PDB file of C-alpha atoms and ligand atoms in Angstrom:
ATOM      1  CA  MET A  30      26.391  49.872  74.765  1.00  0.00           C
ATOM      2  CA  LYS A  31      29.057  52.763  74.634  1.00  0.00           C
ATOM      3  CA  PHE A  32      31.891  53.455  72.050  1.00  0.00           C
ATOM      4  CA  THR A  33      34.892  55.708  73.306  1.00  0.00           C
ATOM      5  CA  VAL A  34      36.237  57.264  69.723  1.00  0.00           C
ATOM      6  CA  LEU A  35      39.683  58.400  69.729  1.00  0.00           C
ATOM      7  CA  MET A  36      40.429  60.233  66.739  1.00  0.00           C
ATOM      8  CA  GLY A  37      44.245  60.781  66.169  1.00  0.00           C
ATOM      9  CA  SER A  38      43.725  62.163  62.204  1.00  0.00           C
ATOM     10  CA  PRO A  39      44.842  65.970  62.493  1.00  0.00           C
ATOM     11  CA  ARG A  40      42.884  66.522  59.178  1.00  0.00           C
ATOM     12  CA  PRO A  41      38.961  66.890  60.420  1.00  0.00           C
ATOM     13  CA  GLU A  42      37.604  66.610  57.092  1.00  0.00           C
ATOM     14  CA  GLY A  43      40.441  63.766  55.866  1.00  0.00           C
ATOM     15  CA  ASN A  44      40.566  60.463  54.861  1.00  0.00           C
ATOM     16  CA  THR A  45      40.007  58.748  58.699  1.00  0.00           C
ATOM     17  CA  ALA A  46      37.171  61.283  58.993  1.00  0.00           C
ATOM     18  CA  ALA A  47      35.434  60.005  56.219  1.00  0.00           C
ATOM     19  CA  LEU A  48      36.008  56.355  56.963  1.00  0.00           C
ATOM     20  CA  LEU A  49      34.956  56.901  60.561  1.00  0.00           C
ATOM     21  CA  ARG A  50      31.548  58.964  59.191  1.00  0.00           C
ATOM     22  CA  PRO A  51      29.579  55.911  58.132  1.00  0.00           C
ATOM     23  CA  PHE A  52      30.875  53.599  60.878  1.00  0.00           C
ATOM     24  CA  LEU A  53      29.760  55.864  63.733  1.00  0.00           C
ATOM     25  CA  GLU A  54      26.288  56.468  61.608  1.00  0.00           C
ATOM     26  CA  GLU A  55      26.007  52.521  61.663  1.00  0.00           C
ATOM     27  CA  CYS A  56      26.866  52.532  65.537  1.00  0.00           C
ATOM     28  CA  THR A  57      24.145  55.422  66.181  1.00  0.00           C
ATOM     29  CA  ARG A  58      21.660  53.443  64.090  1.00  0.00           C
ATOM     30  CA  MET A  59      22.551  50.165  66.302  1.00  0.00           C
ATOM     31  CA  GLY A  60      21.906  52.343  69.681  1.00  0.00           C
ATOM     32  CA  VAL A  61      25.572  52.864  70.671  1.00  0.00           C
ATOM     33  CA  GLU A  62      26.118  55.819  72.201  1.00  0.00           C
ATOM     34  CA  THR A  63      29.451  57.232  70.763  1.00  0.00           C
ATOM     35  CA  HIS A  64      31.508  59.638  72.368  1.00  0.00           C
ATOM     36  CA  CYS A  65      33.983  61.071  70.179  1.00  0.00           C
ATOM     37  CA  PHE A  66      37.612  62.689  71.331  1.00  0.00           C
ATOM     38  CA  ARG A  67      39.991  64.731  68.149  1.00  0.00           C
ATOM     39  CA  LEU A  68      43.006  64.500  69.984  1.00  0.00           C
ATOM     40  CA  ASN A  69      44.476  66.944  67.654  1.00  0.00           C
ATOM     41  CA  GLU A  70      42.309  69.532  69.553  1.00  0.00           C
ATOM     42  CA  LEU A  71      43.182  68.230  73.207  1.00  0.00           C
ATOM     43  CA  SER A  72      45.876  69.056  75.180  1.00  0.00           C
ATOM     44  CA  LEU A  73      48.199  65.788  75.375  1.00  0.00           C
ATOM     45  CA  SER A  74      51.654  65.942  75.967  1.00  0.00           C
ATOM     46  CA  PRO A  75      54.099  63.249  75.455  1.00  0.00           C
ATOM     47  CA  CYS A  76      54.913  60.744  78.514  1.00  0.00           C
ATOM     48  CA  ARG A  77      58.255  62.254  80.059  1.00  0.00           C
ATOM     49  CA  GLY A  78      58.821  58.926  81.346  1.00  0.00           C
ATOM     50  CA  CYS A  79      59.584  60.426  85.150  1.00  0.00           C
ATOM     51  CA  MET A  80      57.695  57.295  86.589  1.00  0.00           C
ATOM     52  CA  ALA A  81      55.925  59.132  89.171  1.00  0.00           C
ATOM     53  CA  CYS A  82      52.421  57.208  88.061  1.00  0.00           C
ATOM     54  CA  GLN A  83      54.094  53.903  88.982  1.00  0.00           C
ATOM     55  CA  GLU A  84      54.112  55.192  92.669  1.00  0.00           C
ATOM     56  CA  VAL A  85      50.522  55.961  92.531  1.00  0.00           C
ATOM     57  CA  PRO A  86      48.590  51.837  92.848  1.00  0.00           C
ATOM     58  CA  ASP A  87      45.127  52.656  92.035  1.00  0.00           C
ATOM     59  CA  ARG A  88      44.593  55.744  89.903  1.00  0.00           C
ATOM     60  CA  LEU A  89      46.302  57.331  86.472  1.00  0.00           C
ATOM     61  CA  GLY A  90      48.842  59.437  89.131  1.00  0.00           C
ATOM     62  CA  CYS A  91      50.528  61.580  85.988  1.00  0.00           C
ATOM     63  CA  VAL A  92      52.091  64.694  87.187  1.00  0.00           C
ATOM     64  CA  GLN A  93      51.196  66.307  83.992  1.00  0.00           C
ATOM     65  CA  GLU A  94      47.626  68.251  84.198  1.00  0.00           C
ATOM     66  CA  ASP A  95      46.503  68.105  80.517  1.00  0.00           C
ATOM     67  CA  ASP A  96      43.387  66.659  79.354  1.00  0.00           C
ATOM     68  CA  LEU A  97      44.393  63.092  79.877  1.00  0.00           C
ATOM     69  CA  SER A  98      41.987  62.289  82.671  1.00  0.00           C
ATOM     70  CA  LYS A  99      38.898  63.478  80.788  1.00  0.00           C
ATOM     71  CA  VAL A 100      40.130  61.124  78.055  1.00  0.00           C
ATOM     72  CA  PHE A 101      41.058  58.228  80.180  1.00  0.00           C
ATOM     73  CA  GLU A 102      38.102  58.427  82.295  1.00  0.00           C
ATOM     74  CA  ALA A 103      36.105  57.532  78.963  1.00  0.00           C
ATOM     75  CA  MET A 104      38.304  54.955  78.039  1.00  0.00           C
ATOM     76  CA  LYS A 105      37.491  53.420  81.105  1.00  0.00           C
ATOM     77  CA  ASP A 106      33.684  53.914  81.049  1.00  0.00           C
ATOM     78  CA  CYS A 107      32.876  52.331  77.908  1.00  0.00           C
ATOM     79  CA  ASP A 108      32.249  49.009  76.139  1.00  0.00           C
ATOM     80  CA  VAL A 109      34.433  49.542  73.150  1.00  0.00           C
ATOM     81  CA  MET A 110      37.456  52.234  72.574  1.00  0.00           C
ATOM     82  CA  VAL A 111      37.977  52.661  68.717  1.00  0.00           C
ATOM     83  CA  LEU A 112      40.848  53.796  67.839  1.00  0.00           C
ATOM     84  CA  ALA A 113      40.748  55.852  64.697  1.00  0.00           C
ATOM     85  CA  THR A 114      44.236  56.485  62.828  1.00  0.00           C
ATOM     86  CA  PRO A 115      45.749  57.436  59.441  1.00  0.00           C
ATOM     87  CA  ILE A 116      49.044  55.557  59.163  1.00  0.00           C
ATOM     88  CA  TYR A 117      52.508  57.958  59.894  1.00  0.00           C
ATOM     89  CA  SER A 118      55.326  56.303  59.177  1.00  0.00           C
ATOM     90  CA  TRP A 119      54.136  52.822  59.576  1.00  0.00           C
ATOM     91  CA  TYR A 120      52.360  53.827  62.897  1.00  0.00           C
ATOM     92  CA  CYS A 121      49.525  55.786  64.655  1.00  0.00           C
ATOM     93  CA  THR A 122      49.831  59.600  64.625  1.00  0.00           C
ATOM     94  CA  PRO A 123      52.014  61.489  67.034  1.00  0.00           C
ATOM     95  CA  ALA A 124      48.904  62.663  69.164  1.00  0.00           C
ATOM     96  CA  MET A 125      47.688  59.210  69.146  1.00  0.00           C
ATOM     97  CA  LYS A 126      50.997  57.739  70.284  1.00  0.00           C
ATOM     98  CA  ALA A 127      51.372  60.077  72.843  1.00  0.00           C
ATOM     99  CA  LEU A 128      47.904  59.099  74.525  1.00  0.00           C
ATOM    100  CA  MET A 129      48.802  55.198  74.151  1.00  0.00           C
ATOM    101  CA  ASP A 130      52.117  56.082  75.990  1.00  0.00           C
ATOM    102  CA  ARG A 131      50.771  57.663  78.892  1.00  0.00           C
ATOM    103  CA  ALA A 132      47.500  55.644  78.966  1.00  0.00           C
ATOM    104  CA  ILE A 133      49.908  52.073  79.035  1.00  0.00           C
ATOM    105  CA  TYR A 134      52.334  53.337  81.513  1.00  0.00           C
ATOM    106  CA  ALA A 135      50.224  55.137  84.178  1.00  0.00           C
ATOM    107  CA  GLY A 136      47.177  52.867  83.620  1.00  0.00           C
ATOM    108  CA  ASN A 137      49.300  49.833  84.248  1.00  0.00           C
ATOM    109  CA  LYS A 138      51.286  49.680  87.771  1.00  0.00           C
ATOM    110  CA  TYR A 139      53.806  47.093  86.699  1.00  0.00           C
ATOM    111  CA  TYR A 140      57.095  49.205  87.593  1.00  0.00           C
ATOM    112  CA  GLY A 141      56.914  50.471  91.122  1.00  0.00           C
ATOM    113  CA  ARG A 142      57.982  49.559  95.004  1.00  0.00           C
ATOM    114  CA  GLU A 143      54.674  46.900  94.492  1.00  0.00           C
ATOM    115  CA  LYS A 144      52.699  45.536  91.410  1.00  0.00           C
ATOM    116  CA  GLY A 145      49.461  47.705  91.151  1.00  0.00           C
ATOM    117  CA  ALA A 146      46.421  47.722  89.032  1.00  0.00           C
ATOM    118  CA  SER A 147      45.835  47.518  85.417  1.00  0.00           C
ATOM    119  CA  LEU A 148      43.320  50.401  85.182  1.00  0.00           C
ATOM    120  CA  LEU A 149      41.878  49.535  81.841  1.00  0.00           C
ATOM    121  CA  GLU A 150      41.973  45.515  82.148  1.00  0.00           C
ATOM    122  CA  GLY A 151      38.992  43.651  80.086  1.00  0.00           C
ATOM    123  CA  ARG A 152      38.453  47.294  78.017  1.00  0.00           C
ATOM    124  CA  ARG A 153      37.460  45.975  74.167  1.00  0.00           C
ATOM    125  CA  VAL A 154      39.699  47.589  71.611  1.00  0.00           C
ATOM    126  CA  ALA A 155      38.910  48.139  68.048  1.00  0.00           C
ATOM    127  CA  THR A 156      41.228  50.442  65.414  1.00  0.00           C
ATOM    128  CA  VAL A 157      39.921  52.145  61.987  1.00  0.00           C
ATOM    129  CA  VAL A 158      43.008  53.307  59.564  1.00  0.00           C
ATOM    130  CA  THR A 159      43.546  54.704  56.356  1.00  0.00           C
ATOM    131  CA  CYS A 160      46.936  54.323  55.050  1.00  0.00           C
ATOM    132  CA  GLY A 161      48.709  54.813  51.085  1.00  0.00           C
ATOM    133  CA  TYR A 162      50.348  51.600  51.088  1.00  0.00           C
ATOM    134  CA  ARG A 163      47.836  48.354  50.875  1.00  0.00           C
ATOM    135  CA  PRO A 164      47.133  47.478  54.058  1.00  0.00           C
ATOM    136  CA  GLN A 165      48.919  44.531  54.274  1.00  0.00           C
ATOM    137  CA  GLU A 166      52.302  46.834  54.096  1.00  0.00           C
ATOM    138  CA  GLY A 167      51.059  49.849  55.451  1.00  0.00           C
ATOM    139  CA  ALA A 168      48.918  49.265  58.500  1.00  0.00           C
ATOM    140  CA  ASP A 169      50.526  45.661  59.579  1.00  0.00           C
ATOM    141  CA  LEU A 170      53.025  47.271  62.126  1.00  0.00           C
ATOM    142  CA  TRP A 171      50.641  49.505  63.882  1.00  0.00           C
ATOM    143  CA  GLU A 172      48.101  46.211  63.960  1.00  0.00           C
ATOM    144  CA  GLN A 173      51.001  44.234  65.746  1.00  0.00           C
ATOM    145  CA  GLY A 174      51.806  47.134  68.020  1.00  0.00           C
ATOM    146  CA  LEU A 175      48.229  47.986  69.153  1.00  0.00           C
ATOM    147  CA  LYS A 176      47.705  43.824  69.878  1.00  0.00           C
ATOM    148  CA  ARG A 177      50.712  44.160  72.165  1.00  0.00           C
ATOM    149  CA  TRP A 178      49.836  46.957  73.695  1.00  0.00           C
ATOM    150  CA  CYS A 179      46.235  45.250  74.470  1.00  0.00           C
ATOM    151  CA  THR A 180      48.168  42.272  75.949  1.00  0.00           C
ATOM    152  CA  HIS A 181      50.473  44.479  78.066  1.00  0.00           C
ATOM    153  CA  GLY A 182      47.219  46.450  79.405  1.00  0.00           C
ATOM    154  CA  LYS A 183      45.243  43.234  79.740  1.00  0.00           C
ATOM    155  CA  MET A 184      42.727  44.314  77.289  1.00  0.00           C
ATOM    156  CA  GLU A 185      41.104  42.398  74.551  1.00  0.00           C
ATOM    157  CA  TYR A 186      41.731  43.534  70.705  1.00  0.00           C
ATOM    158  CA  MET A 187      38.897  43.001  68.501  1.00  0.00           C
ATOM    159  CA  GLY A 188      40.078  43.921  64.992  1.00  0.00           C
ATOM    160  CA  MET A 189      40.750  46.652  62.527  1.00  0.00           C
ATOM    161  CA  LEU A 190      39.202  48.004  59.575  1.00  0.00           C
ATOM    162  CA  CYS A 191      41.568  49.589  57.014  1.00  0.00           C
ATOM    163  CA  ARG A 192      41.072  51.279  53.362  1.00  0.00           C
ATOM    164  CA  ARG A 193      43.923  52.459  51.213  1.00  0.00           C
ATOM    165  CA  ASP A 194      44.062  56.064  50.117  1.00  0.00           C
ATOM    166  CA  LEU A 195      45.370  56.182  46.469  1.00  0.00           C
ATOM    167  CA  GLY A 196      46.355  59.734  46.559  1.00  0.00           C
ATOM    168  CA  ARG A 197      44.709  63.139  45.600  1.00  0.00           C
ATOM    169  CA  LYS A 198      43.301  62.381  41.956  1.00  0.00           C
ATOM    170  CA  VAL A 199      40.914  59.444  43.494  1.00  0.00           C
ATOM    171  CA  PRO A 200      38.308  60.153  45.883  1.00  0.00           C
ATOM    172  CA  PHE A 201      38.640  58.528  48.772  1.00  0.00           C
ATOM    173  CA  LEU A 202      35.265  57.517  50.125  1.00  0.00           C
ATOM    174  CA  ASP A 203      33.507  54.924  47.313  1.00  0.00           C
ATOM    175  CA  GLU A 204      30.589  52.877  48.188  1.00  0.00           C
ATOM    176  CA  GLU A 205      32.826  49.823  49.156  1.00  0.00           C
ATOM    177  CA  LYS A 206      34.361  51.703  51.902  1.00  0.00           C
ATOM    178  CA  GLU A 207      31.225  53.022  53.240  1.00  0.00           C
ATOM    179  CA  GLN A 208      29.723  49.687  53.537  1.00  0.00           C
ATOM    180  CA  ALA A 209      32.856  48.054  55.181  1.00  0.00           C
ATOM    181  CA  ALA A 210      32.558  50.936  57.736  1.00  0.00           C
ATOM    182  CA  ARG A 211      29.045  50.268  58.329  1.00  0.00           C
ATOM    183  CA  ASP A 212      29.982  46.273  58.501  1.00  0.00           C
ATOM    184  CA  PHE A 213      32.691  46.751  60.872  1.00  0.00           C
ATOM    185  CA  ALA A 214      30.510  48.512  63.124  1.00  0.00           C
ATOM    186  CA  GLN A 215      27.655  46.097  62.921  1.00  0.00           C
ATOM    187  CA  ALA A 216      30.201  43.259  63.736  1.00  0.00           C
ATOM    188  CA  ILE A 217      31.893  45.296  66.608  1.00  0.00           C
ATOM    189  CA  CYS A 218      28.514  46.043  68.219  1.00  0.00           C
ATOM    190  CA  LEU A 219      27.307  42.172  67.869  1.00  0.00           C
ATOM    191  CA  ALA A 220      30.525  40.861  69.029  1.00  0.00           C
ATOM    192  CA  VAL A 221      29.916  43.127  72.572  1.00  0.00           C
ATOM    193  CA  LYS A 222      26.096  41.707  72.435  1.00  0.00           C
ATOM    194  CA  THR A 223      27.295  38.252  72.402  1.00  0.00           C
ATOM    195  CA  GLU A 224      30.196  38.704  74.482  1.00  0.00           C
ATOM    196  CA  GLU A 225      32.553  37.487  71.702  1.00  0.00           C
ATOM    197  CA  LEU A 226      35.889  38.711  70.271  1.00  0.00           C
ATOM    198  CA  CYS A 227      35.088  39.860  66.593  1.00  0.00           C
ATOM    199  CA  ALA A 228      36.618  36.913  64.335  1.00  0.00           C
ATOM    200  CA  GLN A 229      36.308  38.687  60.942  1.00  0.00           C
ATOM    201  CA  GLU A 230      39.157  40.648  59.080  1.00  0.00           C
ATOM    202  CA  PHE A 231      38.340  43.916  57.897  1.00  0.00           C
ATOM    203  CA  ILE A 232      41.191  44.596  55.851  1.00  0.00           C
TER     204      ILE A 232
HETATM  205  C1  LIG B  11      53.430  62.449  57.339  1.00  0.00           C
HETATM  206  C2  LIG B  11      52.530  61.384  56.908  1.00  0.00           C
HETATM  207  C3  LIG B  11      53.233  60.059  56.782  1.00  0.00           C
HETATM  208  C4  LIG B  11      52.679  59.154  56.438  1.00  0.00           C
HETATM  209  N1  LIG B  11      53.196  57.805  56.280  1.00  0.00           N
HETATM  210  C5  LIG B  11      52.773  56.598  56.087  1.00  0.00           C
HETATM  211  C6  LIG B  11      53.389  54.869  56.069  1.00  0.00           C
HETATM  212  O1  LIG B  11      54.022  55.008  56.601  1.00  0.00           O
HETATM  213  N2  LIG B  11      52.485  54.312  55.348  1.00  0.00           N
HETATM  214  C7  LIG B  11      51.184  54.148  54.629  1.00  0.00           C
HETATM  215  O2  LIG B  11      50.820  53.601  53.754  1.00  0.00           O
HETATM  216  N3  LIG B  11      51.149  55.792  54.337  1.00  0.00           N
HETATM  217  C8  LIG B  11      51.298  56.857  55.036  1.00  0.00           C
HETATM  218  N4  LIG B  11      50.717  58.079  54.904  1.00  0.00           N
HETATM  219  C9  LIG B  11      49.786  58.507  53.995  1.00  0.00           C
HETATM  220  C10 LIG B  11      48.256  58.281  55.186  1.00  0.00           C
HETATM  221  O3  LIG B  11      48.390  57.003  55.520  1.00  0.00           O
HETATM  222  C11 LIG B  11      47.160  58.441  54.189  1.00  0.00           C
HETATM  223  O4  LIG B  11      47.231  59.598  52.977  1.00  0.00           O
HETATM  224  C12 LIG B  11      45.758  58.533  55.229  1.00  0.00           C
HETATM  225  O5  LIG B  11      44.625  58.288  54.282  1.00  0.00           O
HETATM  226  C13 LIG B  11      45.515  59.989  55.517  1.00  0.00           C
HETATM  227  O6  LIG B  11      44.572  60.215  56.507  1.00  0.00           O
HETATM  228  P1  LIG B  11      43.996  61.510  56.834  1.00  0.00           P
HETATM  229  O7  LIG B  11      43.576  62.256  55.748  1.00  0.00           O
HETATM  230  O8  LIG B  11      43.201  61.003  58.146  1.00  0.00           O
HETATM  231  O9  LIG B  11      45.126  62.129  57.425  1.00  0.00           O
HETATM  232  C14 LIG B  11      51.515  59.137  55.558  1.00  0.00           C
HETATM  233  C15 LIG B  11      50.927  60.679  55.178  1.00  0.00           C
HETATM  234  C16 LIG B  11      51.634  61.398  55.749  1.00  0.00           C
HETATM  235  C17 LIG B  11      50.973  62.949  55.691  1.00  0.00           C
END
């Protein structure tokens, strides 16, 4: 089993990285091959909206020559895509948003002269999130948006693990969060093995 992890936090030692660590450890323990991309260390420019990709029916076809192609290949070649992000202004970080915009546009040929392929069709998507508000008010809009992103691209949304950052005076990672991250990894692996969607909520 292969997971492609898209890490959108600009802080390599931040809260999202801390929550992701036990998740990845559990994945490895369960025999999952994980491939992690730190989006802030890559060159991923925002979508220019030029629409050139829409006239290329069977591959990305983006005119920008940066790291999108290699990340997109890994998004296609996996059992689960894991989008890890802190919440910034009620959504994901700019690096994650740039990737999502370009992947959903160049990845779905809905707007050209002829309708083409959905290059990420059938991919499963899960998300690992940290935020300052309670998850219900901090990460709800992100989850809604991500669900629609999946529907638009014919992908399957599996679920969200979200934990709250209570500020600098409280250490972020504790036993409960570590266990929740391990449980989420197990639930995702099990869902892939049994070909079911992950019904549990992890917020
Ligand atoms: C620029 C910025 C914007 C943020 N916006 C929100 C927000 O809209 N809602 C929220 O719940 N938390 C917000 N937060 C809090 C972060 O989501 C939270 O501290 C998170 O755990 C940071 O993760 P990191 O250490 O991986 O960067 C924001 C933090 C920053 C720096």
